[in-house]
PDB file of C-alpha atoms and ligand atoms in Angstrom:
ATOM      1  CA  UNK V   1     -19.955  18.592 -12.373  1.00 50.00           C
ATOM      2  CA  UNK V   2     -19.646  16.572  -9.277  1.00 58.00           C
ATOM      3  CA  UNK V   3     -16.547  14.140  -9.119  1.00 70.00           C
ATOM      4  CA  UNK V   4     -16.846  11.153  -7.288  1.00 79.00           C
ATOM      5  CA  UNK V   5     -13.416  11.014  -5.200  1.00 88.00           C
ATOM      6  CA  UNK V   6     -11.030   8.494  -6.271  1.00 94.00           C
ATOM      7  CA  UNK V   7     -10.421   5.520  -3.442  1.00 96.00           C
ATOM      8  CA  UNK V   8      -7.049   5.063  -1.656  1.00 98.00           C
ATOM      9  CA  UNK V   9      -5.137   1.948  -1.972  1.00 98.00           C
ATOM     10  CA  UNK V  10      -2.857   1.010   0.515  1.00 98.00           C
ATOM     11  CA  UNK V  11      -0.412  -2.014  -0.229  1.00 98.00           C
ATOM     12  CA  UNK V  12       2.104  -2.693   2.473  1.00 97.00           C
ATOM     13  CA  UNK V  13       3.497  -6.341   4.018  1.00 94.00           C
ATOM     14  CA  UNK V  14       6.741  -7.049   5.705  1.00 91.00           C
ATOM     15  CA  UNK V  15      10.221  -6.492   4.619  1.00 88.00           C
ATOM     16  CA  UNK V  16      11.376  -8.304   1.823  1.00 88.00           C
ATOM     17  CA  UNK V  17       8.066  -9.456   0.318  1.00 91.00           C
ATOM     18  CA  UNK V  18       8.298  -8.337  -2.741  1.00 93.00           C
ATOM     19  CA  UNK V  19       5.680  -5.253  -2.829  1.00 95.00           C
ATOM     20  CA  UNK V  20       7.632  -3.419  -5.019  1.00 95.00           C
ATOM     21  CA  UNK V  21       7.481  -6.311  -8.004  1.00 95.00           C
ATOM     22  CA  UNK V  22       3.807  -6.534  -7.384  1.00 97.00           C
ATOM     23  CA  UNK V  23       3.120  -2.868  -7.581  1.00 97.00           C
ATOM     24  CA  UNK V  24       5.316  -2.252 -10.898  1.00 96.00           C
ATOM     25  CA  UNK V  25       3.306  -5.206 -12.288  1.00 97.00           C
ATOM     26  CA  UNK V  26      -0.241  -3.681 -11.477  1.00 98.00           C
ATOM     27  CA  UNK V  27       1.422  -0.511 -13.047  1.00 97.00           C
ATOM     28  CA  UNK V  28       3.367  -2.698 -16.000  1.00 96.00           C
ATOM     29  CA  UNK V  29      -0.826  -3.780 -16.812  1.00 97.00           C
ATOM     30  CA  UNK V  30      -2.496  -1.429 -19.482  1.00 95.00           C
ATOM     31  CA  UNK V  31      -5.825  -2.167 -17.482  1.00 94.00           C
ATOM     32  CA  UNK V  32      -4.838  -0.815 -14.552  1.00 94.00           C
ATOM     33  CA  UNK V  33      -6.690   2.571 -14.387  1.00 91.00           C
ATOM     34  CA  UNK V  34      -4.988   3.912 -10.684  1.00 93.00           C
ATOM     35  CA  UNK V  35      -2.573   6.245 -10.557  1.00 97.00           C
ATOM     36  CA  UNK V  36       0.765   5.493  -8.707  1.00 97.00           C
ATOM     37  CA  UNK V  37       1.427   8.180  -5.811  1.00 98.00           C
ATOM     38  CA  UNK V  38       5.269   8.888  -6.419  1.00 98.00           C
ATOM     39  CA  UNK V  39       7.139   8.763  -2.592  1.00 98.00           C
ATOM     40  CA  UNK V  40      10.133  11.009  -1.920  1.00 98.00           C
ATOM     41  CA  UNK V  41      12.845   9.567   0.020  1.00 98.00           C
ATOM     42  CA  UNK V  42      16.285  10.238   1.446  1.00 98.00           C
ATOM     43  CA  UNK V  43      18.267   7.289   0.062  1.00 97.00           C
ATOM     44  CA  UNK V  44      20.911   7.415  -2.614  1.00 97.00           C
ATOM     45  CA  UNK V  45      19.310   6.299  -6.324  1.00 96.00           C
ATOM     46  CA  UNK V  46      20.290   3.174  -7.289  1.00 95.00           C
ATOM     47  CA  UNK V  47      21.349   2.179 -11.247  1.00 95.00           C
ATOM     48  CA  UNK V  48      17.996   2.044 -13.120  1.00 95.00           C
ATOM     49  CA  UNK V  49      15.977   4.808 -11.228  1.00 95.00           C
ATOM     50  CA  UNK V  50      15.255   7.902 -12.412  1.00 97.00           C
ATOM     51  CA  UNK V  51      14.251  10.952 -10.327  1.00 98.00           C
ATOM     52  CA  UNK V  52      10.613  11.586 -10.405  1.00 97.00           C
ATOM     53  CA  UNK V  53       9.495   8.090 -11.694  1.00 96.00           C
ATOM     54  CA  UNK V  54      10.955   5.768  -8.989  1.00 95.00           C
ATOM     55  CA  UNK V  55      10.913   8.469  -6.236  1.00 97.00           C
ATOM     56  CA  UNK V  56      11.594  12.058  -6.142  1.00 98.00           C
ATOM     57  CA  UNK V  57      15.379  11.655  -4.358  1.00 98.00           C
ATOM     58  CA  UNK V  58      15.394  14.056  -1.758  1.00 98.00           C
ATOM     59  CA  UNK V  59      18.588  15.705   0.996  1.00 98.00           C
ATOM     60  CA  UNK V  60      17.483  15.031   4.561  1.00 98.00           C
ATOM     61  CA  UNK V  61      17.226  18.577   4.828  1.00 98.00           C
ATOM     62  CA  UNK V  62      15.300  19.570   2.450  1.00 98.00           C
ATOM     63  CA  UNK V  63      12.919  16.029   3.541  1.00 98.00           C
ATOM     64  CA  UNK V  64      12.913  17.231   7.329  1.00 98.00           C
ATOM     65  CA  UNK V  65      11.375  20.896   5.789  1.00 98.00           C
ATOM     66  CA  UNK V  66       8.654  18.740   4.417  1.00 98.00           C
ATOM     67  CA  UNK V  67       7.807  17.549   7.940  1.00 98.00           C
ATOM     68  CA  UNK V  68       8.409  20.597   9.292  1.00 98.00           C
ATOM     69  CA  UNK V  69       5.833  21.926   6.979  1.00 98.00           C
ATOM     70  CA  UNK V  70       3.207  18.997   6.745  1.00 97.00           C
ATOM     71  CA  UNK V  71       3.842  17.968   3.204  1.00 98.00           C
ATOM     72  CA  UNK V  72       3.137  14.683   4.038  1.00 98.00           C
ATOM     73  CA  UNK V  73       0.547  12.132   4.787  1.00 97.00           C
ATOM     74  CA  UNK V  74       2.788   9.593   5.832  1.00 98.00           C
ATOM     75  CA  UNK V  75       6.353   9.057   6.516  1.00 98.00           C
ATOM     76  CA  UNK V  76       8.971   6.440   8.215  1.00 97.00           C
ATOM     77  CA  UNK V  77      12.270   5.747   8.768  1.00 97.00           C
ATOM     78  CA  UNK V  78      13.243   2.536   7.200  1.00 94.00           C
ATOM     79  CA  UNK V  79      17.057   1.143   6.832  1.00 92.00           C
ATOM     80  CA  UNK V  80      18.255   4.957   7.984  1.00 96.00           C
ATOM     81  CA  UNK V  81      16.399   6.535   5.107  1.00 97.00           C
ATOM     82  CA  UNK V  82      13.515   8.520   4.978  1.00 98.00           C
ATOM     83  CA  UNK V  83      10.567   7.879   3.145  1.00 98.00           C
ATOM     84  CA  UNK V  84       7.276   9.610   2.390  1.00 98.00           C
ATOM     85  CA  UNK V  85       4.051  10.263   0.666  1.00 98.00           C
ATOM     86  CA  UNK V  86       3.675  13.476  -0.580  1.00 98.00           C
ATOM     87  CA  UNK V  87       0.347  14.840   0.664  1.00 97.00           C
ATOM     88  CA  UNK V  88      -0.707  17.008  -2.464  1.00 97.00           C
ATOM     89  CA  UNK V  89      -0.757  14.749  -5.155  1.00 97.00           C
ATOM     90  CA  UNK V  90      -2.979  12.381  -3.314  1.00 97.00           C
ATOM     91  CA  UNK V  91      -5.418  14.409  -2.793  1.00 96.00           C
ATOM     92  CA  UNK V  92      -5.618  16.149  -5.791  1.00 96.00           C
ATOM     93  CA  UNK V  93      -5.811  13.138  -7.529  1.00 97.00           C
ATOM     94  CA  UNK V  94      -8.288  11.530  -5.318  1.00 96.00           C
ATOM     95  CA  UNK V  95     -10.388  14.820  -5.921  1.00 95.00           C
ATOM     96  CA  UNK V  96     -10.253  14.694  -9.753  1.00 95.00           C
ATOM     97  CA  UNK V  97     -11.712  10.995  -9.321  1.00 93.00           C
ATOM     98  CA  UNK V  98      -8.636   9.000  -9.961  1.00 96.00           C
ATOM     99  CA  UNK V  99      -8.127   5.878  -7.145  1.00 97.00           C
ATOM    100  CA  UNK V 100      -4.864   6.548  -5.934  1.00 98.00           C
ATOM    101  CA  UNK V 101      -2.118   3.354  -5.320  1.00 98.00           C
ATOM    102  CA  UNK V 102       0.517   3.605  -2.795  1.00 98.00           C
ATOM    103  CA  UNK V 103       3.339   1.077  -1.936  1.00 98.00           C
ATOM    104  CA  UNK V 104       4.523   1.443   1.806  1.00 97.00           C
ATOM    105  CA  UNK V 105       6.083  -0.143   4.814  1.00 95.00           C
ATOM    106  CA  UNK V 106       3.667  -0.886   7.245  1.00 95.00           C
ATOM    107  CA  UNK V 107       4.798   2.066  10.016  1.00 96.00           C
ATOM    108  CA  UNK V 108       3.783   4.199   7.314  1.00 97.00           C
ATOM    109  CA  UNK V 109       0.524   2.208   6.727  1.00 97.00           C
ATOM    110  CA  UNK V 110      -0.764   2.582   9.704  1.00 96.00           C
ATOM    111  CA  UNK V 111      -0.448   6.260  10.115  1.00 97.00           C
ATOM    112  CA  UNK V 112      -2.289   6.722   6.745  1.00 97.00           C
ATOM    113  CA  UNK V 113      -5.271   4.092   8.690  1.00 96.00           C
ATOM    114  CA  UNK V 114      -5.339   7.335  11.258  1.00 95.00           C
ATOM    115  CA  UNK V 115      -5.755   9.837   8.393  1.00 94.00           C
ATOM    116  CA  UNK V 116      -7.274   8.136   5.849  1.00 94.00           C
ATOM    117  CA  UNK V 117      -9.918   5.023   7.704  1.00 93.00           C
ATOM    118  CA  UNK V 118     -11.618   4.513   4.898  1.00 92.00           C
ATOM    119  CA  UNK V 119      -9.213   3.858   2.747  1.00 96.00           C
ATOM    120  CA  UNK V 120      -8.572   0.640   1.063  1.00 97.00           C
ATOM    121  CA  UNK V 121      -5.548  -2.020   2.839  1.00 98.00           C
ATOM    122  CA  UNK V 122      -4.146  -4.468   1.072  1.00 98.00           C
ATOM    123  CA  UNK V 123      -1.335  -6.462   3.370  1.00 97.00           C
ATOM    124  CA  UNK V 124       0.890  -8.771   0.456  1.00 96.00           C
ATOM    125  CA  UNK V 125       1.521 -11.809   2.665  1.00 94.00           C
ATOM    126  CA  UNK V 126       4.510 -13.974   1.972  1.00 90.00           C
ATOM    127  CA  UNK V 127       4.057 -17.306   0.024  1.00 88.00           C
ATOM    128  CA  UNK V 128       5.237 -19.455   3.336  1.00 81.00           C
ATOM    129  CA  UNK V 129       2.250 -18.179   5.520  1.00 76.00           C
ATOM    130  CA  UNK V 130       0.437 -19.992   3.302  1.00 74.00           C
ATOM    131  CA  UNK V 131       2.584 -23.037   4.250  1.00 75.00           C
ATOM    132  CA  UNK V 132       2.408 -22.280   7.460  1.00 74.00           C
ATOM    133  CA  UNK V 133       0.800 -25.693   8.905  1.00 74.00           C
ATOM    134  CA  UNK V 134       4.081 -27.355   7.160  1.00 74.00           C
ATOM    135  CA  UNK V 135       6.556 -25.381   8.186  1.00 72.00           C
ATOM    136  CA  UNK V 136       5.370 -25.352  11.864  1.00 73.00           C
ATOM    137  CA  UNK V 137       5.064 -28.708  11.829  1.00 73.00           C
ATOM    138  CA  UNK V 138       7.974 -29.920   9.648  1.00 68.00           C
ATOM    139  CA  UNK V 139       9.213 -32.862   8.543  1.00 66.00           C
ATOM    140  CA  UNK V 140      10.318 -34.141  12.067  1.00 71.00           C
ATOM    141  CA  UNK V 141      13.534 -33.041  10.931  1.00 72.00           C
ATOM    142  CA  UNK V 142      13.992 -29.674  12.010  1.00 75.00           C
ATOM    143  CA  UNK V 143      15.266 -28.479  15.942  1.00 81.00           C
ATOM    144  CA  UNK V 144      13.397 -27.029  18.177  1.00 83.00           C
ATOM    145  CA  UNK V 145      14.552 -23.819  17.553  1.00 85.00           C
ATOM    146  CA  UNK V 146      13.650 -23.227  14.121  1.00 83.00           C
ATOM    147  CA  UNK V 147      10.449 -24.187  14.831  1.00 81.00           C
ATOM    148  CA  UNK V 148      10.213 -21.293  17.853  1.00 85.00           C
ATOM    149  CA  UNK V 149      11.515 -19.001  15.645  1.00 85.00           C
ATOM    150  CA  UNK V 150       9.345 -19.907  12.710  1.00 82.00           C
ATOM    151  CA  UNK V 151       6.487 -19.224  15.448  1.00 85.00           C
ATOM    152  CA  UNK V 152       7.877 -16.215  16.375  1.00 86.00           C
ATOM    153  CA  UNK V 153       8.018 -14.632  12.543  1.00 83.00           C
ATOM    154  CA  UNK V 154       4.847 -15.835  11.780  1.00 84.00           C
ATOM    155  CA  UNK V 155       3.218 -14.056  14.780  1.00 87.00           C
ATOM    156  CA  UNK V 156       4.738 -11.389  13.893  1.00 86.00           C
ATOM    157  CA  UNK V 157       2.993 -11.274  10.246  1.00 84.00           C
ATOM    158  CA  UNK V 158      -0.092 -12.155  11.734  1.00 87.00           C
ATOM    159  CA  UNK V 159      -0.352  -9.982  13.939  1.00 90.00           C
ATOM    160  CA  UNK V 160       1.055  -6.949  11.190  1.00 88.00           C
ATOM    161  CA  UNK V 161      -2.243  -7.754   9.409  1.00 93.00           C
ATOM    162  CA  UNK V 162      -4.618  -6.819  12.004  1.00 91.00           C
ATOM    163  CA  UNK V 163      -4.763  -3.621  10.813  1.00 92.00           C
ATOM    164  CA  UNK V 164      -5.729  -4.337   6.746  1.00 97.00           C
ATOM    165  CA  UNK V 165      -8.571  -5.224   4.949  1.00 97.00           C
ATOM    166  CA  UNK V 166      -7.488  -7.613   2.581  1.00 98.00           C
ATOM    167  CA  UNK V 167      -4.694 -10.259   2.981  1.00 96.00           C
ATOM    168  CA  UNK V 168      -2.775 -11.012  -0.884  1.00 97.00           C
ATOM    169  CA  UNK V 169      -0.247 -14.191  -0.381  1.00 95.00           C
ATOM    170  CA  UNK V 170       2.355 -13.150  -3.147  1.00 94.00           C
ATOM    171  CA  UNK V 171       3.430 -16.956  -4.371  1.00 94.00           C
ATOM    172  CA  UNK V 172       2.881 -15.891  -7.745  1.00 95.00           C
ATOM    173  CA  UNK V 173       3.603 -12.131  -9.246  1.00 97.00           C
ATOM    174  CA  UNK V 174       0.812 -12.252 -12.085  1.00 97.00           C
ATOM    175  CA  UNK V 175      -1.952 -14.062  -9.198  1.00 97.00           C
ATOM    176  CA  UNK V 176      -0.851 -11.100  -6.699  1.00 97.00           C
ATOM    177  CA  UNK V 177      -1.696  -8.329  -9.086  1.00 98.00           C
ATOM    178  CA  UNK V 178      -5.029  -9.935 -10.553  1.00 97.00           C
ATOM    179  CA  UNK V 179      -5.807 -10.595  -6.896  1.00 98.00           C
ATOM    180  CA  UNK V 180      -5.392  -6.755  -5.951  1.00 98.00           C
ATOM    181  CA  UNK V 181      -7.400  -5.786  -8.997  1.00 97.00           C
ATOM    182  CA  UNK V 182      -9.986  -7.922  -8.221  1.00 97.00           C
ATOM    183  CA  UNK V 183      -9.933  -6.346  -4.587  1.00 98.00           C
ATOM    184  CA  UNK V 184     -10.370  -2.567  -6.378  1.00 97.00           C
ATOM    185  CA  UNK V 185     -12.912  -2.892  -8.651  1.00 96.00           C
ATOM    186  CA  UNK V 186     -14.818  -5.028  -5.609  1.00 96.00           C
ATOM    187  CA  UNK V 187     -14.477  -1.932  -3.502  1.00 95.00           C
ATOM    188  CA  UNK V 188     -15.841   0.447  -6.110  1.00 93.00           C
ATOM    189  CA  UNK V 189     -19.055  -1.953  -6.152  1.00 94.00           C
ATOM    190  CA  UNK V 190     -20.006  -1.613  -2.417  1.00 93.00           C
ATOM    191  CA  UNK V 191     -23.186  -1.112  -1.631  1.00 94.00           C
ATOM    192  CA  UNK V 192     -22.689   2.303   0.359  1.00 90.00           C
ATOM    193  CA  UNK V 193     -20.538   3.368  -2.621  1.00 88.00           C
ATOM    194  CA  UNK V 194     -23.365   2.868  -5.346  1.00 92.00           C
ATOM    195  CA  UNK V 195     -25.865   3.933  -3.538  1.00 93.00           C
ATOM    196  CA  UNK V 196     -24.435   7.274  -2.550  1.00 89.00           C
ATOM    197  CA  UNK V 197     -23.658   7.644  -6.205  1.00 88.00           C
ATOM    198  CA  UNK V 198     -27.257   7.017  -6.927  1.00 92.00           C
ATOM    199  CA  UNK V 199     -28.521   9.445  -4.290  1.00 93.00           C
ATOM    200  CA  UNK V 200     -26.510  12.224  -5.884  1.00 89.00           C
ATOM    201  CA  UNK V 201     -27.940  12.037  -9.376  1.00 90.00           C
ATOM    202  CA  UNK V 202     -30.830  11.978  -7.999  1.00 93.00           C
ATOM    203  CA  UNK V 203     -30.462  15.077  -6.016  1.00 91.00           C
ATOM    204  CA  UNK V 204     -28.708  16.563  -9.030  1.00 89.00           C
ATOM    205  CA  UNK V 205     -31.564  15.681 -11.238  1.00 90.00           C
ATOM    206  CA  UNK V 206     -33.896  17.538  -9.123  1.00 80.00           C
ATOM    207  CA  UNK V 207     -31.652  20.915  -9.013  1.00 75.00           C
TER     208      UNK V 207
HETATM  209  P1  5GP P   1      13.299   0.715  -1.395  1.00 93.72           P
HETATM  210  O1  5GP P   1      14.393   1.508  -0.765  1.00 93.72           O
HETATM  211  O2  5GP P   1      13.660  -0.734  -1.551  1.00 93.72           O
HETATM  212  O3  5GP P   1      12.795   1.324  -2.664  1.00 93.72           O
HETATM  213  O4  5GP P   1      12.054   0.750  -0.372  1.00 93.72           O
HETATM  214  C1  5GP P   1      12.198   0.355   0.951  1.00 93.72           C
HETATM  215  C2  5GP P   1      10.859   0.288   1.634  1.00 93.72           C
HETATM  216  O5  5GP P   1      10.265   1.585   1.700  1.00 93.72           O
HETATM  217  C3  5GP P   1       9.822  -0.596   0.918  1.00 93.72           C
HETATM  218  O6  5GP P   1       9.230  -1.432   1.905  1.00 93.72           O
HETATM  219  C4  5GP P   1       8.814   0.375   0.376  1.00 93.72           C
HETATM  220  O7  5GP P   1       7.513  -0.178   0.343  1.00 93.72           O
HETATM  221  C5  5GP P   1       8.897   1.477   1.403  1.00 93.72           C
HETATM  222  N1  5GP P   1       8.422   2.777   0.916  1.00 93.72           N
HETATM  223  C6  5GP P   1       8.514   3.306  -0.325  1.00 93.72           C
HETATM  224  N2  5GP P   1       7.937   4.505  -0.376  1.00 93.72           N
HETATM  225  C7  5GP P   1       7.439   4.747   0.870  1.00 93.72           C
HETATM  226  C8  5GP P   1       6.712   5.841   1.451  1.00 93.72           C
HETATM  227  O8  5GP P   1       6.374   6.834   0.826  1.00 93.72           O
HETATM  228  N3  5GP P   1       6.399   5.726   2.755  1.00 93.72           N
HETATM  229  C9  5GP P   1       6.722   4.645   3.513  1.00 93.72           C
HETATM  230  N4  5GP P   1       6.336   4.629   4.786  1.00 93.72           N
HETATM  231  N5  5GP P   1       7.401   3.600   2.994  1.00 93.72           N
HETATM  232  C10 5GP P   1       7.749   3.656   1.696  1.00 93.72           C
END
């Protein structure tokens, strides 16, 4: 039997948005049918985690032999640690049909856009972009310079985004992850999508 491959979600944003909340909440949801690509990084574990569920902890040796070795699709230095996404699992997954969901900085997000175009991106925007207007303009009350550098971070995000698909304002955990669902299951219902799973029953059919 054929498989139809499994799509690839990217879900990335700036520092300190709070991807990781949104991601174990699409993963908390018994409706959520993706499967959760497991990174491998160089920092210490902190209290909670547990090797192999919350990342496979890795020596910077033994990570830099992964490199050395192309084990990965992706990877980044973030905060002096390493972090990457292992290259197998991904694509075995995504070849047994499964959409595969991975939560990433955006360096690392925009190397997977060079390997992986048609993937899915997903940037998770901070609530106060969508306040932008207000917090440009203020209340009168704020100086000059917090207005510049208000500017200056929200070009920043803006600009970050050009790369993605889909822009997800986090303001609310439980509206984030219904958002991103709704993205997914959107995706799978593209026209090119159904109607190259059409043509191939077809063409089975006639076998
Ligand atoms: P933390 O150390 O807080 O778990 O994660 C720090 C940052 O690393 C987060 O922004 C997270 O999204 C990102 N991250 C986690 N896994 C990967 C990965 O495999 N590749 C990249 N590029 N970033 C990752």
């Amino acid at each position: 039997m054929n498989i139809e491959k499994g799509l690839l979600i990217v879900l990335s944003g700036p520092s300190g948005v709070g991807k990781g909340t949104v991601r174990k909440s699409i993963f908390d949801d018994p409706s959520t049918d993706f499967k959760y690509s497991i990174s491998m990084t160089t920092r210490n574990m902190r209290q909670g985690e547990t090797d192999g569920v919350d990342y496979f902890f890795k020596s910077r040796e033994e990570f830099e032999a992964l490199i050395a070795d192309d084990q990965f699709i992706e990877y980044a230095e973030y905060v002096g640690n390493y972090y990457g996404t292992p290259v197998q699992y991904v694509r075995d997954t995504m070849d047994n049909g499964y959409d595969v969901f991975l939560e990433i900085e955006v360096e690392g997000a925009k190397q997977v856009r060079k390997k992986f175009p048609e993937a899915l991106f997903i940037f998770l925007a901070p609530p106060s972009l969508e306040h932008l207007k207000e917090r440009l303009v203020g209340r009168g009350t704020e100086s000059d310079e917090i207005i510049k550098n208000r500017i200056l971070e929200a070009r920043k995000e803006v600009e970050m985004m050009n790369l993605y698909d889909y822009v997800v304002v986090n303001d609310e955990v439980d509206l984030a992850k219904a958002r991103i669902q709704s993205i997914v299951e959107a995706e799978h219902l593209k026209r090119e999508r159904v109607e190259a799973r059409y043509r191939k029953m077809i063409l089975e059919a006639k076998k």
